[in-house]
Backbone as a printed PyTorch tensor [residue, N CA C, xyz], in Angstrom:
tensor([[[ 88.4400,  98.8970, 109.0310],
         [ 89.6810,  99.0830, 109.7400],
         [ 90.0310, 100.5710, 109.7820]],

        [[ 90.0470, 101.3520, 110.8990],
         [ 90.6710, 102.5450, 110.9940],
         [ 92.1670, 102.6950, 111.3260]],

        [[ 92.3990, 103.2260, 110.6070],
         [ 94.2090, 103.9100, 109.8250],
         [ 94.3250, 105.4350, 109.9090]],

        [[ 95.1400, 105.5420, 110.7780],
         [ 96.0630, 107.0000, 110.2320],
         [ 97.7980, 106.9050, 110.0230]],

        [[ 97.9640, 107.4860, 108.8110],
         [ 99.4090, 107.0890, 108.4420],
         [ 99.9720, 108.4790, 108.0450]],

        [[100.8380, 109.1750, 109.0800],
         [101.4520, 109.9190, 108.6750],
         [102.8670, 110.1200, 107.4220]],

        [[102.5960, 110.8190, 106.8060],
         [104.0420, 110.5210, 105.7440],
         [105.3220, 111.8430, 105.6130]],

        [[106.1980, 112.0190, 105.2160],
         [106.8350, 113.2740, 104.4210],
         [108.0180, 113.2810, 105.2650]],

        [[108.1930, 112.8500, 106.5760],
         [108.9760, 112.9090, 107.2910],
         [110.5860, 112.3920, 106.9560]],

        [[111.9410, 113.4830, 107.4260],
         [112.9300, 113.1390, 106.3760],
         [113.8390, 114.1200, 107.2070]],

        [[115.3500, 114.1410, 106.7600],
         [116.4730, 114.8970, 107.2740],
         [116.4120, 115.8370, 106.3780]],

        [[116.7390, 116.9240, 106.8360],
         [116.7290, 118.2100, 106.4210],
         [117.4670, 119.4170, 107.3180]],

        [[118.5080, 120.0290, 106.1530],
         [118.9660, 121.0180, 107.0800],
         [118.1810, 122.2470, 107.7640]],

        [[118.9310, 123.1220, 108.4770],
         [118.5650, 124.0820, 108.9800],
         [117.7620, 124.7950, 108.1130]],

        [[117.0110, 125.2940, 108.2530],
         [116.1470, 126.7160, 107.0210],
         [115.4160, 126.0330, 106.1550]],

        [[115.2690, 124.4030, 106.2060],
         [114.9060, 124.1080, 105.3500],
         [112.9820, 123.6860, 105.5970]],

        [[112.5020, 122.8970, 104.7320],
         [111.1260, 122.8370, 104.6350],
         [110.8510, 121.4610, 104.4370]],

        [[109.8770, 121.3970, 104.8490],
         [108.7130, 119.6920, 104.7590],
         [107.3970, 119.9140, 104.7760]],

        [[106.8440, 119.1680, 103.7750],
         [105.5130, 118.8000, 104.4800],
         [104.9360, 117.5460, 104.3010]],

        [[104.6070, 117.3750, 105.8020],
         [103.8220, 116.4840, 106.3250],
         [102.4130, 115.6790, 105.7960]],

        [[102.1200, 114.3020, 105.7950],
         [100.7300, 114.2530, 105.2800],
         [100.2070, 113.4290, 106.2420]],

        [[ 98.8330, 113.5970, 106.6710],
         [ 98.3040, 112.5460, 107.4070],
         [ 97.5000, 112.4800, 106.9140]],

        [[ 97.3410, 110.8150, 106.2790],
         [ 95.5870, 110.0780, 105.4710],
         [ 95.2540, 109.3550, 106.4790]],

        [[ 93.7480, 109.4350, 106.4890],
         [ 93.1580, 108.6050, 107.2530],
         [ 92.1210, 107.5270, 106.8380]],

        [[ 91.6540, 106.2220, 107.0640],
         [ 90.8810, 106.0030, 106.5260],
         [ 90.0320, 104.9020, 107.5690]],

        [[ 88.5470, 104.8880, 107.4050],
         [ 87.9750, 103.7580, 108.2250],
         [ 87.0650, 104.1410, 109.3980]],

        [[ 86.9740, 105.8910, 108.8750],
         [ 86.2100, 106.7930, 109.7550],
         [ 85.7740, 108.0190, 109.1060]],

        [[ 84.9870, 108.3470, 109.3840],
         [ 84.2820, 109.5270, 108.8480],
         [ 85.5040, 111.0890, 109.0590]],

        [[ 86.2280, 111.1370, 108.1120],
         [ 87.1330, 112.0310, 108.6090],
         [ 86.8610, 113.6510, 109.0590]],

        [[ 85.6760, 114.0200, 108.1960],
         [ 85.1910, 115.1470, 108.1930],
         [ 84.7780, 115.6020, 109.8750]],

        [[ 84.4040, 114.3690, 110.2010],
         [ 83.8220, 114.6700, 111.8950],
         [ 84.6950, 115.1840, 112.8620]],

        [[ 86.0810, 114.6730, 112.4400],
         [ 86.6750, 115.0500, 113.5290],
         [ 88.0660, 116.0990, 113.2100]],

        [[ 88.3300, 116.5150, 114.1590],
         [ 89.6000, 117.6830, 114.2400],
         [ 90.6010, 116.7180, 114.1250]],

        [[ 91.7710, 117.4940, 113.4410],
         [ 93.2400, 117.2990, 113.2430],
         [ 93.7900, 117.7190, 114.5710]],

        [[ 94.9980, 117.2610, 115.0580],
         [ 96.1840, 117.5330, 116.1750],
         [ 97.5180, 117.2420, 115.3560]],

        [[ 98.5960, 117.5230, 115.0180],
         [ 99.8630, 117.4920, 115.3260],
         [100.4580, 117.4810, 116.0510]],

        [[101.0710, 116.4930, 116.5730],
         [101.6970, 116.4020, 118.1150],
         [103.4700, 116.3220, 117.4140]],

        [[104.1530, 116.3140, 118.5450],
         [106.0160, 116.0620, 118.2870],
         [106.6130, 115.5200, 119.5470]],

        [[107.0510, 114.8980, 119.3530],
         [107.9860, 114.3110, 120.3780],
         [108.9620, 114.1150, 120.1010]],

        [[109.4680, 114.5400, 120.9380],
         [111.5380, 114.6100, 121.1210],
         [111.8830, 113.4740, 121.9710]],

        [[113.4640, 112.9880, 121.9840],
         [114.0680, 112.0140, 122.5490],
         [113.9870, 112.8310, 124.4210]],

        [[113.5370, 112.1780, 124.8690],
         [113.7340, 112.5720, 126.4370],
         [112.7960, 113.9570, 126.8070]],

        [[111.6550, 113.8720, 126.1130],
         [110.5830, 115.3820, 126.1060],
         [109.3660, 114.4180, 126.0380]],

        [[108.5490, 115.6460, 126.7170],
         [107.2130, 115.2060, 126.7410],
         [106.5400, 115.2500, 125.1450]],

        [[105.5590, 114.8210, 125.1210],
         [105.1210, 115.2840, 123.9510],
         [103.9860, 116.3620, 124.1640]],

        [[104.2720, 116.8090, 122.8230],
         [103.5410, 118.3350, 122.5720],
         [102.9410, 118.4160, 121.5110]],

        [[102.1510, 119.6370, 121.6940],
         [100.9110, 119.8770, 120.4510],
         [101.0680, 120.7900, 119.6060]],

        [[101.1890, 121.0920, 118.4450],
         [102.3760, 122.3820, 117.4730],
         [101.0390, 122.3220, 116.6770]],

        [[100.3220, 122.0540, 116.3920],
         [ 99.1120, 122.4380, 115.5350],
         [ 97.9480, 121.8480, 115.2890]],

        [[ 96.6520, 122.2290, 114.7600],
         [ 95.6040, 121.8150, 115.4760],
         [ 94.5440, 122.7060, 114.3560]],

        [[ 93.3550, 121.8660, 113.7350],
         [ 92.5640, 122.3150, 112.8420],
         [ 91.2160, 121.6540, 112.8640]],

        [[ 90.4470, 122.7120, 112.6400],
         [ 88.8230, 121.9670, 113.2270],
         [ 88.2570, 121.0970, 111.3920]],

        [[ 87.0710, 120.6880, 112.0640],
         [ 86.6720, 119.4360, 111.3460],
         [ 86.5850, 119.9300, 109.8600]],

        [[ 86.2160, 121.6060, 109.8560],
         [ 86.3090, 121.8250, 108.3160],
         [ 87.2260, 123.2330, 108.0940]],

        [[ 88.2970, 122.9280, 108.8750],
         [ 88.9770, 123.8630, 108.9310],
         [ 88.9770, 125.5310, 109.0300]],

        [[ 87.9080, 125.8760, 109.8770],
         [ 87.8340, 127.0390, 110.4760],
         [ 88.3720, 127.5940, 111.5240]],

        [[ 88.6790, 126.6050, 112.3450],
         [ 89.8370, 127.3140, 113.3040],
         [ 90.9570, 126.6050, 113.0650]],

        [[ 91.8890, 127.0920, 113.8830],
         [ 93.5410, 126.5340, 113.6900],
         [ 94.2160, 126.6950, 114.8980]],

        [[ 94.8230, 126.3180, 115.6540],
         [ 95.8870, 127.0870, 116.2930],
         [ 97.4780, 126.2770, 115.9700]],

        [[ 98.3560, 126.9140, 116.6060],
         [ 99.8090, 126.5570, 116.5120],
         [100.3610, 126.8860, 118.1820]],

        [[100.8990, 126.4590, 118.2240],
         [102.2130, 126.5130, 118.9280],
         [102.7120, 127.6760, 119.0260]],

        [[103.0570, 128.7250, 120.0880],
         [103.9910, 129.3060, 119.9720],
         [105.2300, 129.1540, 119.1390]],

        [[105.9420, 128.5240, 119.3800],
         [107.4320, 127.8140, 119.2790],
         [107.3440, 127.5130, 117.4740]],

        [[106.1780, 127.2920, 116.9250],
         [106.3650, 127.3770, 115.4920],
         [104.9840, 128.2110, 114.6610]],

        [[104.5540, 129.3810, 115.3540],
         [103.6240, 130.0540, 114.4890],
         [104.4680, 130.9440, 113.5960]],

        [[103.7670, 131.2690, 112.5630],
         [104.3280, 131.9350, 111.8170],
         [105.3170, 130.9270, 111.0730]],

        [[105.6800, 129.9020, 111.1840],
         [106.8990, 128.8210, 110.2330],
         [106.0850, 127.5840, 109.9160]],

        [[105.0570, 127.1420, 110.5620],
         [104.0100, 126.3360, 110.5420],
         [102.8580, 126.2340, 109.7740]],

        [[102.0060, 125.2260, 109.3310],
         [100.8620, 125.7110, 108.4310],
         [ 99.8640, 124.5950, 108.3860]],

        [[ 99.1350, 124.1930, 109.3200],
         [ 97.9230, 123.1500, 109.0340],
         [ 96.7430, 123.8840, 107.8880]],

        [[ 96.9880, 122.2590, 107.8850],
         [ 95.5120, 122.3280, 106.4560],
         [ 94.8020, 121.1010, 106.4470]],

        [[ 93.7430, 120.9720, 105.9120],
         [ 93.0330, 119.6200, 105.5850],
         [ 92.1720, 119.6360, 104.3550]],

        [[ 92.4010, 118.7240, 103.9210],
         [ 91.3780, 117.9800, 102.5490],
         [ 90.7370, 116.7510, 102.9470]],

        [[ 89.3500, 117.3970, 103.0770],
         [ 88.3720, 116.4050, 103.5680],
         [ 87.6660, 115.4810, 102.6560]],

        [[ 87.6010, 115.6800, 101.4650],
         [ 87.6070, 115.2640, 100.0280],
         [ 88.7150, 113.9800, 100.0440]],

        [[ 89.6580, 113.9600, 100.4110],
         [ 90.9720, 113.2460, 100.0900],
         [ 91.3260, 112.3240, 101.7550]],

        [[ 90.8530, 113.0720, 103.3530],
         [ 90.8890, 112.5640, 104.2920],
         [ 92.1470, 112.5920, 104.5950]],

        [[ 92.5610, 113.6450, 104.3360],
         [ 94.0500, 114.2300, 104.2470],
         [ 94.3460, 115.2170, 105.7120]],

        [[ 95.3640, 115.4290, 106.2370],
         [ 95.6120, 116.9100, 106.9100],
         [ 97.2030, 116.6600, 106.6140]],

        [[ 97.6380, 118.5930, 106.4900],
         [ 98.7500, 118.3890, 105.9420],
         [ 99.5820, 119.2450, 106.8130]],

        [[100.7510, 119.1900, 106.8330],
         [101.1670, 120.2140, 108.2620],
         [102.8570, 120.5030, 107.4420]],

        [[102.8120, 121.5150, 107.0460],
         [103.4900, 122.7550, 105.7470],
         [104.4890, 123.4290, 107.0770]],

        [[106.0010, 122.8580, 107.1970],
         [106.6350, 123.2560, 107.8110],
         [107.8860, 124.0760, 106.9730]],

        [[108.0930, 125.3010, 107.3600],
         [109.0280, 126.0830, 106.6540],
         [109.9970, 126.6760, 108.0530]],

        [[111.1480, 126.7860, 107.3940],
         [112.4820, 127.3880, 108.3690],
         [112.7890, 126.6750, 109.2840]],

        [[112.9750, 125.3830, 109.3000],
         [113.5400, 123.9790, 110.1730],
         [114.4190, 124.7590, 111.1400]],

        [[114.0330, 124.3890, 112.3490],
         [115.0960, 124.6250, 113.0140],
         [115.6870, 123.2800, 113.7060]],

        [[117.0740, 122.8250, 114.3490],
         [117.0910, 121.6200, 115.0860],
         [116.3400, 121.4540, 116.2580]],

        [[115.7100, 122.0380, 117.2630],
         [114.2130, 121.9040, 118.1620],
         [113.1430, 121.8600, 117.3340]],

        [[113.2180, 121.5310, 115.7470],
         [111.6730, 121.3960, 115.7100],
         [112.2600, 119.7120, 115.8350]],

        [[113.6110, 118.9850, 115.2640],
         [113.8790, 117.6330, 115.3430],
         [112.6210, 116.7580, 116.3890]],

        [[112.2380, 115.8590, 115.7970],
         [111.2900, 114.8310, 116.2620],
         [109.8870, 114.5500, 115.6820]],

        [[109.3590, 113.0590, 116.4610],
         [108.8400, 111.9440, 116.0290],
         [107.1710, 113.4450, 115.5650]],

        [[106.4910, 113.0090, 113.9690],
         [105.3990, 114.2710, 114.7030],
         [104.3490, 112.9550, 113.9590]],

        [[103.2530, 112.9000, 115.0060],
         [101.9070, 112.2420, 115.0750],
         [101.1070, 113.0130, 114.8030]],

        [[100.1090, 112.2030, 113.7460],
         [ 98.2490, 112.6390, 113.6060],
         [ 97.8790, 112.4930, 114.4510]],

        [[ 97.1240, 113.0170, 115.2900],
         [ 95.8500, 112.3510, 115.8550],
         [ 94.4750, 113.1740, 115.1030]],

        [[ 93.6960, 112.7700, 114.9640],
         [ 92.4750, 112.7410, 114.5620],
         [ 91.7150, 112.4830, 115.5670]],

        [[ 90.4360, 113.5300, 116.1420],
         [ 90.1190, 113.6660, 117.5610],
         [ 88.3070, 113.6220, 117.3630]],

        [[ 87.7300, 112.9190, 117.8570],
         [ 86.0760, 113.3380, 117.4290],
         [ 85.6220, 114.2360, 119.0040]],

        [[ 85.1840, 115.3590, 118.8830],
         [ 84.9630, 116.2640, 119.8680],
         [ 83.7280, 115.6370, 120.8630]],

        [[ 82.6140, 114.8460, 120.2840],
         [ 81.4580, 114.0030, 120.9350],
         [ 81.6080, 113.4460, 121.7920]],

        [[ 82.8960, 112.5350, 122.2790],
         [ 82.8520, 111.3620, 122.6290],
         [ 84.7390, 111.6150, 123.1910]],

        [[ 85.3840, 112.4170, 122.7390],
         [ 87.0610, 112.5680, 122.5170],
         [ 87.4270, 111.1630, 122.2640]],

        [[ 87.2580, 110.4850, 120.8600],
         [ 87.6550, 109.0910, 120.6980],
         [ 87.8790, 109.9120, 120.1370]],

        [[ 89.7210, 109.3230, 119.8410],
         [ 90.6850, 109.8110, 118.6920],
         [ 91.6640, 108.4730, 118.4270]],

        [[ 92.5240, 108.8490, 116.7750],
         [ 92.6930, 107.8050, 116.2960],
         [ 94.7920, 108.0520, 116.0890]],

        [[ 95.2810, 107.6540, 116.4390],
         [ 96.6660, 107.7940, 116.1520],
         [ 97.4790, 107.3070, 115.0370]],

        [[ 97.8550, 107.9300, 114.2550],
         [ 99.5320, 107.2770, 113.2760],
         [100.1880, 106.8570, 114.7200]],

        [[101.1490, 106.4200, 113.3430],
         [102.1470, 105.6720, 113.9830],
         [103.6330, 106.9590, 113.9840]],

        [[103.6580, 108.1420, 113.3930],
         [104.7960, 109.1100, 113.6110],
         [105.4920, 108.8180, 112.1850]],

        [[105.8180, 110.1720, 111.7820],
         [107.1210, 110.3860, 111.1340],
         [107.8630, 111.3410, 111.5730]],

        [[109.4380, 110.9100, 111.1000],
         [110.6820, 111.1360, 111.8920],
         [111.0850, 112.5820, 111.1830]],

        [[111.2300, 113.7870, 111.8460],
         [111.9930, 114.6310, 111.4600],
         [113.2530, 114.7710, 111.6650]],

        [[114.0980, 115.0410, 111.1810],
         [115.1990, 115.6490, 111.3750],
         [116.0130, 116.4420, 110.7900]],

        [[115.9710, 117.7180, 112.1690],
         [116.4780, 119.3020, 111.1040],
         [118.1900, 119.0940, 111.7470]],

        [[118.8940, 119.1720, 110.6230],
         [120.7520, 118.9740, 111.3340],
         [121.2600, 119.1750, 110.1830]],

        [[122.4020, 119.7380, 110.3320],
         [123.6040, 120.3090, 109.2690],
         [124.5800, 119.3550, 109.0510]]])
């Protein structure tokens, strides 16, 4: 059975910090790249960070580089997404996906809920 379950997700004020966990299990995790996606109430969804299969590349988002921080433990089938200085636009739903570059079969959580508010 393949599973991705994002966790950490929670209310939090302004300035404040989270981090994110996405485990996966029921697939070779090492094979494939991490995505962080977010979605807002009435927004498209978007891509805020992004890490290759053994974490040599990375990118971010404009809108949160520098406050942002992907990582992965491939040992554990982990990726972790290290958010610092909340702002209320980072507020919303943020998804794993787990992406295999071969084939682009990728595997989705189900979302955890942010919310940055005073």
């Amino acid at each position: 059975q393949v599973q991705v379950v994002e966790s950490g997700g929670d209310l939090v004020q302004p300035g404040g910090s989270l981090r994110l966990s996405c485990t996966a299990s029921g697939f070779t995790f090492s094979m494939y790249a991490i995505r962080w996606y977010r979605q807002a109430p009435g927004k498209e969804r978007e891509l805020v960070a992004g890490i290759a299969n053994f974490g040599g590349t990375t990118y971010y988002a404009e809108s949160v580089k520098g406050r942002f921080a992907i990582s992965r433990d491939n040992a554990k089938s982990t990726s972790y997404l290290q958010m610092h200085s909340l702002k209320p636009e980072d507020t919303a739903v943020y998804y794993c996906n787990a992406i295999y570059g071969g084939s682009n079969r990728d595997y989705w959580g189900q979302g955890t809920q942010v919310t940055v508010s005073s």
